[in-house]
Structure formats: C-alpha cells, structure tokens
Short mmCIF file of C-alpha atoms in Angstrom, two decimals:
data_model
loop_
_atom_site.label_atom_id
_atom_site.label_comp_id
_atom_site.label_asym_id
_atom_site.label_seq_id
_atom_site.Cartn_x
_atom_site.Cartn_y
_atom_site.Cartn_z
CA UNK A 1 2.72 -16.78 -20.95
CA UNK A 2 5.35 -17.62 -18.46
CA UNK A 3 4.50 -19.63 -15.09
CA UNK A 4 6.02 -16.65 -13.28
CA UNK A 5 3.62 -14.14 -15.09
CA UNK A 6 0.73 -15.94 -14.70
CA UNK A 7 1.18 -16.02 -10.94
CA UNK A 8 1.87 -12.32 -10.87
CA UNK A 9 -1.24 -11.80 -12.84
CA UNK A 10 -3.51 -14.46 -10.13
CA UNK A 11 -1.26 -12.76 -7.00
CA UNK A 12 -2.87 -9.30 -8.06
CA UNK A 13 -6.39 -10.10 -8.94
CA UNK A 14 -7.43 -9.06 -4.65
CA UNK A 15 -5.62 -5.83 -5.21
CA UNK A 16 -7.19 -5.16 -8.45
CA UNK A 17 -10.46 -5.79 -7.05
CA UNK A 18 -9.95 -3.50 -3.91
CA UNK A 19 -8.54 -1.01 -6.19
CA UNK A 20 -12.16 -0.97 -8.17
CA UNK A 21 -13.56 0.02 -5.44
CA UNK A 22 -11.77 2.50 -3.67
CA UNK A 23 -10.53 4.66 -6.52
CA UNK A 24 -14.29 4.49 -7.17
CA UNK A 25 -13.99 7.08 -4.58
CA UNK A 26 -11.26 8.84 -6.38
CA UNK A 27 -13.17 9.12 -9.35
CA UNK A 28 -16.35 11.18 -8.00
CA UNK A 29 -13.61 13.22 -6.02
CA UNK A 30 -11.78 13.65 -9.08
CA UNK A 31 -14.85 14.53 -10.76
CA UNK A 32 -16.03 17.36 -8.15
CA UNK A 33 -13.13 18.75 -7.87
CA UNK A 34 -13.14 20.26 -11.35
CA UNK A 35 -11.13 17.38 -13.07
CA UNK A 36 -12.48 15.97 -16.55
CA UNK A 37 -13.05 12.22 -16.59
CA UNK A 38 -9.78 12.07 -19.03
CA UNK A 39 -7.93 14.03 -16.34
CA UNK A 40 -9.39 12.06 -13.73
CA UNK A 41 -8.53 8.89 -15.52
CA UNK A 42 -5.05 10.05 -16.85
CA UNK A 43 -4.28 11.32 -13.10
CA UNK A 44 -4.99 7.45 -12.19
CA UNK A 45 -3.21 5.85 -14.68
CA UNK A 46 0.44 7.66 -13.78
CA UNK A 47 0.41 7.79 -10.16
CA UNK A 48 -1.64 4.64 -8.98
CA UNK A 49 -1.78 5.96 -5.69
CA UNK A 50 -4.80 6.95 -3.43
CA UNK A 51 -3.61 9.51 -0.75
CA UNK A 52 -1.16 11.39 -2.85
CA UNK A 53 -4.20 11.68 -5.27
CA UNK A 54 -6.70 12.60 -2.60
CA UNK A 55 -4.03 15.44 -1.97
CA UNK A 56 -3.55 16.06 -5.28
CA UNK A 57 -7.14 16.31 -6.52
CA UNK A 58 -7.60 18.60 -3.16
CA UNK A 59 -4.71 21.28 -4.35
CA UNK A 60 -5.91 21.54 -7.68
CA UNK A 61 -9.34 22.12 -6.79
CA UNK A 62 -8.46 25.16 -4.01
CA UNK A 63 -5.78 26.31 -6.91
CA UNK A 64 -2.88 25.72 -4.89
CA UNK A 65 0.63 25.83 -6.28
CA UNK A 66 3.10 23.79 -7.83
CA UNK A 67 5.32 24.14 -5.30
CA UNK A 68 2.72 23.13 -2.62
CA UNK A 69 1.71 20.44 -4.64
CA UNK A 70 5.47 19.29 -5.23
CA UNK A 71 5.81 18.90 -1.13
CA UNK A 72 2.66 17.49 -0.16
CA UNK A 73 3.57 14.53 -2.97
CA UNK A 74 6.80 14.04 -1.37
CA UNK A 75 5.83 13.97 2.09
CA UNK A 76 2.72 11.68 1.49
CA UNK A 77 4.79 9.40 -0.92
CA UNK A 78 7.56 9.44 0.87
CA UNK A 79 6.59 5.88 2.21
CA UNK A 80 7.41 4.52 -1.07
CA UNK A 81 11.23 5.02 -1.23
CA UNK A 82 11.40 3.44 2.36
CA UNK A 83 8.92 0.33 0.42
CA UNK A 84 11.73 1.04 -2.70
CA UNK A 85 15.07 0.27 -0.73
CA UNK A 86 13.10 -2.51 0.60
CA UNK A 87 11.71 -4.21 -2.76
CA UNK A 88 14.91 -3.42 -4.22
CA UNK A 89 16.83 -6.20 -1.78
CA UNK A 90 14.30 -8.93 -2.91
CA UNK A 91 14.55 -8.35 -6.19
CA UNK A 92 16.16 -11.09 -8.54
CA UNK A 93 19.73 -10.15 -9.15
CA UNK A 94 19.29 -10.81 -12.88
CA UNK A 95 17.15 -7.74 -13.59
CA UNK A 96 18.01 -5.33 -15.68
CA UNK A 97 17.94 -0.83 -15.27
CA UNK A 98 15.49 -0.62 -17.29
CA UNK A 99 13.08 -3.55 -15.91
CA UNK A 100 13.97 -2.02 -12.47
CA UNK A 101 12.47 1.43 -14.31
CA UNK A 102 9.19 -0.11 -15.46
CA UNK A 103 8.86 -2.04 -11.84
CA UNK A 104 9.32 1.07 -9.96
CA UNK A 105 6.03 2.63 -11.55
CA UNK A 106 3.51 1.04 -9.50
CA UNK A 107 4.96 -0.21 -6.68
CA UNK A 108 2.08 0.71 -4.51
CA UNK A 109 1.53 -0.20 -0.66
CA UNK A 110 -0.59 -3.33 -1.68
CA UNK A 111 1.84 -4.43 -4.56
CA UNK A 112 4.67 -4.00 -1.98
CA UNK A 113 2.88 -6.11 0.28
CA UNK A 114 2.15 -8.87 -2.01
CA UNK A 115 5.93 -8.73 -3.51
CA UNK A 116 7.47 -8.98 0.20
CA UNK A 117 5.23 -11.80 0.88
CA UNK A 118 5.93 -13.91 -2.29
CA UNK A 119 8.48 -16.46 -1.47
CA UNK A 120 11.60 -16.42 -3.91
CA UNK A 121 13.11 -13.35 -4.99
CA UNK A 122 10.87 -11.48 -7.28
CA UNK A 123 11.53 -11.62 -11.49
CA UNK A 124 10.72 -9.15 -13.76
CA UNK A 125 7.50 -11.17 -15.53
CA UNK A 126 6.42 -12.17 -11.65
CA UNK A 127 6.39 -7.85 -10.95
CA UNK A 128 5.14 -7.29 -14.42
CA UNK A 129 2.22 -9.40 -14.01
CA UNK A 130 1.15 -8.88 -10.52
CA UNK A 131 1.17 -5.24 -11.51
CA UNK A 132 -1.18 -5.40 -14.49
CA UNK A 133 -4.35 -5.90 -13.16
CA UNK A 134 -4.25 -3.61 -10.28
CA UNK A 135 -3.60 -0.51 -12.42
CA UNK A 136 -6.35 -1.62 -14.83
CA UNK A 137 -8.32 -1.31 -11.79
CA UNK A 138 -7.56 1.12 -10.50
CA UNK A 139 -8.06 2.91 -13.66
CA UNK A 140 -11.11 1.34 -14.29
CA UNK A 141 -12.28 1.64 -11.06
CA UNK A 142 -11.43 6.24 -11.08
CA UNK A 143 -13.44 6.61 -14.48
CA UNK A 144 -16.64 4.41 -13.72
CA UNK A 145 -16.37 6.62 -10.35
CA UNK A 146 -15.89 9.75 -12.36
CA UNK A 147 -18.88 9.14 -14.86
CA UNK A 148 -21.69 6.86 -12.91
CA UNK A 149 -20.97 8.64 -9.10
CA UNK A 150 -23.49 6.19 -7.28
CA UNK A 151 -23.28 2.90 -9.18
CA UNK A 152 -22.21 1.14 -6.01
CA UNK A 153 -24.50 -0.08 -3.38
CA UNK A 154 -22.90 1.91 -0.86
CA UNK A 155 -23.04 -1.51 1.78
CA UNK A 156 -21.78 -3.33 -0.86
CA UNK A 157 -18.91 -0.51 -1.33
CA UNK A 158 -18.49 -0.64 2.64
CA UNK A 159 -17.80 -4.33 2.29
CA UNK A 160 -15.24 -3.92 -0.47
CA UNK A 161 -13.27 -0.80 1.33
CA UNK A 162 -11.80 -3.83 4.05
CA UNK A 163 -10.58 -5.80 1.25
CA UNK A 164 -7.23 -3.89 0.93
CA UNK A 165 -6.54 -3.89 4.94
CA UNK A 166 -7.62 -8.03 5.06
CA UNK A 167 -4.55 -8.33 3.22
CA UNK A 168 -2.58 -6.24 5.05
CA UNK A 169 -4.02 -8.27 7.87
CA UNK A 170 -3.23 -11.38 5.77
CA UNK A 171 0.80 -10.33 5.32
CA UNK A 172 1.83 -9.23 8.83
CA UNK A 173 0.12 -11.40 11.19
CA UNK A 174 1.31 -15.15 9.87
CA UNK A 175 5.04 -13.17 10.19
CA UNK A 176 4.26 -11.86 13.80
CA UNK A 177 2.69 -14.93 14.98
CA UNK A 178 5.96 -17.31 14.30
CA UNK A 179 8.88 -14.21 14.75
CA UNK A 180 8.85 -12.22 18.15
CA UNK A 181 10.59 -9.41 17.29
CA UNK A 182 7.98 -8.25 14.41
CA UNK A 183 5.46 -8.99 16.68
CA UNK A 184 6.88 -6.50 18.98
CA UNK A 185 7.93 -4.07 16.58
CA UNK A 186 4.25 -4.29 14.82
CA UNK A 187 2.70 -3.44 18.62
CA UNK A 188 4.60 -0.75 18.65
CA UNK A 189 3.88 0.40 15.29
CA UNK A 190 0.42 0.63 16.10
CA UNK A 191 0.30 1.88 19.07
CA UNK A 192 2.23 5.24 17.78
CA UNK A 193 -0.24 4.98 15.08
CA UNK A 194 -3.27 5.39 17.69
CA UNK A 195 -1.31 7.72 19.53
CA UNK A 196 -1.16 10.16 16.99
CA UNK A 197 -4.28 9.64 15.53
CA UNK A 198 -6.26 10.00 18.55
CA UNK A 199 -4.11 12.76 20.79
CA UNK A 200 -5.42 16.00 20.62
CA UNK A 201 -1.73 17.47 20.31
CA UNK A 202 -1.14 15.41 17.21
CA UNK A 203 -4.15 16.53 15.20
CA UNK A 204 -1.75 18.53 13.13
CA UNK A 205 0.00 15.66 11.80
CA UNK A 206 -1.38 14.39 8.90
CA UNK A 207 -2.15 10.67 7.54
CA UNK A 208 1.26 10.17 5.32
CA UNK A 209 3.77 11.83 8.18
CA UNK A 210 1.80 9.78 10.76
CA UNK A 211 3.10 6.57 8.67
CA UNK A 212 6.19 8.26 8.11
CA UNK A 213 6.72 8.19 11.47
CA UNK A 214 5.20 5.13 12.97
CA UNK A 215 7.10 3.28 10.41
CA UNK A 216 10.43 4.87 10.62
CA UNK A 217 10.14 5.05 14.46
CA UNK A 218 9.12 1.32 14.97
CA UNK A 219 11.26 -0.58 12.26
CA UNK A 220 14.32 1.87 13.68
CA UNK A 221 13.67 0.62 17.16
CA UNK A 222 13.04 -3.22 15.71
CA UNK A 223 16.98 -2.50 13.82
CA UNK A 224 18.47 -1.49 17.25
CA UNK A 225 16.84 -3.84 19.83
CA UNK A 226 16.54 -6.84 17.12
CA UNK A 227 18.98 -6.62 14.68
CA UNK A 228 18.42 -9.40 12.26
CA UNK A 229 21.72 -11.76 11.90
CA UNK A 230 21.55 -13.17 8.41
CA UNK A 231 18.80 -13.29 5.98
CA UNK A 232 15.61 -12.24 7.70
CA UNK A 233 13.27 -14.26 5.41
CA UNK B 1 -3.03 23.88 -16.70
CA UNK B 2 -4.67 20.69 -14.72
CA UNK B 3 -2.35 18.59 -17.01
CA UNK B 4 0.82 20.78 -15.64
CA UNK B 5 -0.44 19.43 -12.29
CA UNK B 6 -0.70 15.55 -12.97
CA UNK B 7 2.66 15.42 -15.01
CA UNK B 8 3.92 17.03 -11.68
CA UNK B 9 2.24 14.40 -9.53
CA UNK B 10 2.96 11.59 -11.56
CA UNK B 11 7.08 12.70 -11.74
CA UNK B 12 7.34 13.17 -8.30
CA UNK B 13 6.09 9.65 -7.40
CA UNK B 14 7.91 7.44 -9.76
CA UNK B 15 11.36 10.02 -8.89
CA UNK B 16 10.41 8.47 -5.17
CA UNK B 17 9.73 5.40 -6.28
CA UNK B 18 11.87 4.88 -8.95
CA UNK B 19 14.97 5.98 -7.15
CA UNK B 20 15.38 3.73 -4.34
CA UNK B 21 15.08 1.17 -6.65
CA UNK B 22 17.84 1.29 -8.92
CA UNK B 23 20.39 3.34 -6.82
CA UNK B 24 20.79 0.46 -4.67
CA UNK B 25 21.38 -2.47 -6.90
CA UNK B 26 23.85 -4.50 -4.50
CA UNK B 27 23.05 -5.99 -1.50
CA UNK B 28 22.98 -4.03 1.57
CA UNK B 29 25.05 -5.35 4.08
CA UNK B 30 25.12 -3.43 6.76
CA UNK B 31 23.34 -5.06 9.80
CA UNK B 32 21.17 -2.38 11.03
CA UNK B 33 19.97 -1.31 7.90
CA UNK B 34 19.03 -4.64 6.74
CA UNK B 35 16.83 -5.21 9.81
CA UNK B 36 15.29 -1.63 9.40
CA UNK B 37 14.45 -2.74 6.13
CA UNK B 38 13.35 -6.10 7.33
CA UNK B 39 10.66 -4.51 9.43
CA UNK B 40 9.66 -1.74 7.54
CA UNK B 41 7.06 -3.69 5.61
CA UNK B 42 5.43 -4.73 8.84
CA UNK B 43 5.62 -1.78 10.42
CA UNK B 44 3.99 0.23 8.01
CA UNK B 45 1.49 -1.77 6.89
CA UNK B 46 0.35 -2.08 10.36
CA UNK B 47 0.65 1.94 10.95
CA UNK B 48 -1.77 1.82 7.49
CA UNK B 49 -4.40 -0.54 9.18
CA UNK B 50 -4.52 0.76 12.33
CA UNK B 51 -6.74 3.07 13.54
CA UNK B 52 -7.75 3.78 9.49
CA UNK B 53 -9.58 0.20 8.91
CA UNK B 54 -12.03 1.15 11.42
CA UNK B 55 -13.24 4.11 9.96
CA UNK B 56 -12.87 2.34 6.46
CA UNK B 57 -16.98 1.02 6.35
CA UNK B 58 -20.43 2.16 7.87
CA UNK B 59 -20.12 1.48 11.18
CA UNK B 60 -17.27 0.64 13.87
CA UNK B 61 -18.78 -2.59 14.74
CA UNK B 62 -18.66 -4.25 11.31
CA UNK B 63 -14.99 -2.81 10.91
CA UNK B 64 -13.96 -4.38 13.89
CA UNK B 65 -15.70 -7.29 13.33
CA UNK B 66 -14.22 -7.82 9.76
CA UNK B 67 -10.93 -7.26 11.25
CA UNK B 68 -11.51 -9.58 13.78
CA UNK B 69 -12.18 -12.28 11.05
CA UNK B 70 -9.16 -11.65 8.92
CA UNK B 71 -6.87 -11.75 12.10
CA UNK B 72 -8.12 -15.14 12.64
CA UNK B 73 -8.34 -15.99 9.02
CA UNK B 74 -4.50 -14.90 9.15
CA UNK B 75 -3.49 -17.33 11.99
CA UNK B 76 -4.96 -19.88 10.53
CA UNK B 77 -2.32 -19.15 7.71
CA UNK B 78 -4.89 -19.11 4.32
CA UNK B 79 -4.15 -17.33 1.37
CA UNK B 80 -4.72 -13.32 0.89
CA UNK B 81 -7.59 -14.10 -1.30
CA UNK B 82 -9.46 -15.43 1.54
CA UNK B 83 -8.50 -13.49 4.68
CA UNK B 84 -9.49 -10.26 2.32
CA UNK B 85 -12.69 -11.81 1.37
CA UNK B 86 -13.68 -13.43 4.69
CA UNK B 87 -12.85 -9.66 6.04
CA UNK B 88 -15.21 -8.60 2.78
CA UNK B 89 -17.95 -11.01 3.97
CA UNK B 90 -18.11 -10.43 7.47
CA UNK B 91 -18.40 -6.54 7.07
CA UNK B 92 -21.19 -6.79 4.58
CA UNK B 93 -23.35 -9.29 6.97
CA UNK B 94 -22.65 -7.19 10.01
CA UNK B 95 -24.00 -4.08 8.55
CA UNK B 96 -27.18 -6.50 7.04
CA UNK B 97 -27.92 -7.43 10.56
CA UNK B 98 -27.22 -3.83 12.38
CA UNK B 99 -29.52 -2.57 9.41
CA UNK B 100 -32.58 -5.21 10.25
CA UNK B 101 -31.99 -4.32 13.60
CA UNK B 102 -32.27 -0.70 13.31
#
C-alpha cells in the first residue's frame, strides 16, 4: 500500500463517518418512497450524492419524468463541474484520462473539500484512497437506513449530522483567517446565502440554485476585486 | 422502470462531474479565471454551511453552539478530524443538558 494511499484512505475516514450517518437518512427516504433496498443501495453507490438523491428519490416517488428528473440533476449538481474545473488545476500533471475518469466519480462536496485542502498536488492513489471509504459509507450508511429505519439514537444522529459542516468549518476558516480577500469573499458568500434563504421573495429558489448562486456570485466578485497574481495556494 | 431512473441520475452526475475534469487538462492561465476558481471552494462551502448547519440537529442552540466550537477549533488550526468531532461533541452535550433541563 503506497504512503500516498494510505493517507487518502486516513484523510477520508471523517467523511466516511458523516456519510454513515446522513445517507442513513437517505436510506429510510429511499425506502418510503417506493425504492427496494437494492435500488436504494444501487442509487447510492453511482451517484454518492445527497441532494441530487433527495431530488431524485422525490421524482420517482410522485412519478415524475425523465426529463424533469434530467434538469433537476443538472441544476442541483451543477456545483460539481464548478468543484471539477477546480480539482482539475490541483491535480498532479502525471495523471492519466482514464485515472482522471475513475477520480471524477465521486468527487463529492466533502471529497472536494478535503482534496483542495491537502497540500501538494493530488495523485491518483492519494484520490483513490481518500475516496474509498466515503462511498463504502455512504453505501453502508443508505442500506442500514433502508432496512433498520430507527437504529440511530436520534441525539446521537443529531450529533453526527454537524460532522460534515465541522469540516467545512475546518477548511475555510484557517484560509480566511491568514488571506483577506477569502475572508471577504466568504462574508459575502454567506450573507447571499441568508439572504435568499430567509427573504420571503426568494422562497422559490431552491437549495442547489441558492449555492449556485452564492458561489458563482461571490467567487466572481472575489476574481474581479481580488484577482489572485500567481499561484493562490 | 426505477432502474431507468438511477442509470439516468447516476449519468448525469459523473457527465457533470466527469467533464470538467478531463476537458481541461492544462493549466488555466487566465487571471480571472484562476482566482474564480481559487475562491470557489470557499465560497461554496460556506454558502453549504450557512444558514443549513443550523437547522442540521434538534435544536438551534446546540447547532450554533457546535458551530461555535469548530470555528474556534478552526483558528486554533487542528486537524479536520477534530474540529468535526469537537463540533460532534459539543452538539450532543448541548442537547443532553437542554433535555435535563426540559
């Protein structure tokens, strides 16, 4: 086992966990909303992500179409190509199409925030192993969800829910603290965010476009007001 | 049919995911699109976090409060495994207390 893959395998052991618990959640959803626990479990296992499954799960249930189902997946995962374009600078310069092809699977908002965080530029046995786990759990976590419905204490499950946003917590605010500009540009990323969640004349926007837009909006501003000389690492 | 509808799902996201990442195999060098891509990570991840985390537990109070904890946590510079945990922690203890003190 390489150095690089072990450390992709410790890196993703949080994740993993947090992913137990929440697609715990996407289990019993997946469950009541007329899904087997092999569908449930298969749904996990190929999209390893939570809203566009929430979505998902919620169109097959009211027998929506393709076509609806098609959109909804694009707009709620369309956070993913901006987190794409971004990995796909840090990546080592040595990896190959078809690594790039296996990476791309689950590069989910978590694994994207560990990646950007990891110091050197990322190698194909770091991404491999940093990935493994997570999916597991997440896996794991959407068919003990989908057979056992309330095995988890539900303070217990409350306590687990932060564990994804700590390290969201744990990424951005060591950056913001030592460089202005992403301080700034994080303010103003969540201030949009409140806007829209808690103005009445937003209420139509949903959860994905809100991020859409907060992070487009904010970063775009951060580009234009601080445009970052060389390297910003 | 259900199946027709997670092949669906699952195609779409890697297509969005898988895209971005190996159409642009050189280095970007334009200067504005570096930075854009220099802050997206913060930007979203904050947009993410904020206002969802406090809805994310029991009670507003042991959201903030675990929030509180992994800000500080994250100052103090220690590992994600911590600040998630410490977060963890403190929102299981608040809701203990607020529960005995119900």
């Amino acid at each position: 086992m390489s150095d690089e893959f072990r450390k992709g395998l410790k890196d993703g052991v949080p994740i993993a966990l947090g992913y137990l618990s929440v697609s715990f959640s996407v289990g019993i959803m997946a469950v009541s909303g007329g899904l087997s626990v092999f569908q449930g479990a298969l749904m996990s296992l190929t999209n390893v992500t939570s809203a566009g499954q929430f979505a998902g799960i919620q169109i097959i249930a009211a027998g929506g179409t393709i076509l609806e189902l098609i959109l909804t997946q694009f707009i709620i995962n369309l956070r993913y190509a901006l987190m794409s374009l971004s990995l796909s600078q840090k990546l080592s310069e040595k990896m190959t199409l078809w690594q790039r092809l296996v990476v791309a699977f689950a590069n989910t908002d978590e694994i994207f925030a560990v990646a950007m965080s990891h110091q050197k530029s990322l190698t194909f046995p770091y991404m491999v192993g940093l990935q493994s786990l997570p999916i597991l759990g997440w896996t794991l976590g959407t068919i003990l969800g989908a057979v056992a419905g309330g095995i988890l204490p539900k303070p217990l499950g409350n306590a687990l829910s932060v564990a994804l946003y700590g390290m969201f917590v744990a990424v951005v605010v060591p950056v913001a603290k030592k460089v202005r500009p992403v301080l700034i540009v994080v303010i103003i990323a969540a201030v949009l965010s409140c806007v829209i969640y808690y103005v009445p004349i937003f209420s139509g926007i949903s959860a994905g476009i809100s991020i859409i837009i907060c992070t487009a909006v904010a970063a775009g501003l951060g580009a234009v007001l601080f445009p970052v000389e060389e390297e910003g690492e | 049919m259900i199946y027709v509808y997670i092949a669906v799902m699952a195609i779409v996201t890697y297509l969005i995911r898988m895209i971005p990442l190996t159409v642009f195999r050189k280095k970007i060098e334009n200067k504005y699109i570096k930075s854009f891509l220099y802050y997206v990570p913060y930007t979203c991840l904050t947009a993410m976090t904020l206002p969802a985390v406090f809805y994310a537990t029991g009670s507003l109070a042991s959201a903030a409060a675990g929030m509180a904890v992994a800000i500080i946590l994250a100052l103090k510079e220690r590992s994600l495994v911590t600040v998630a945990a410490g977060a963890c922690v403190t929102v299981f203890v608040v809701e203990q207390v607020l529960h005995v003190m119900a």
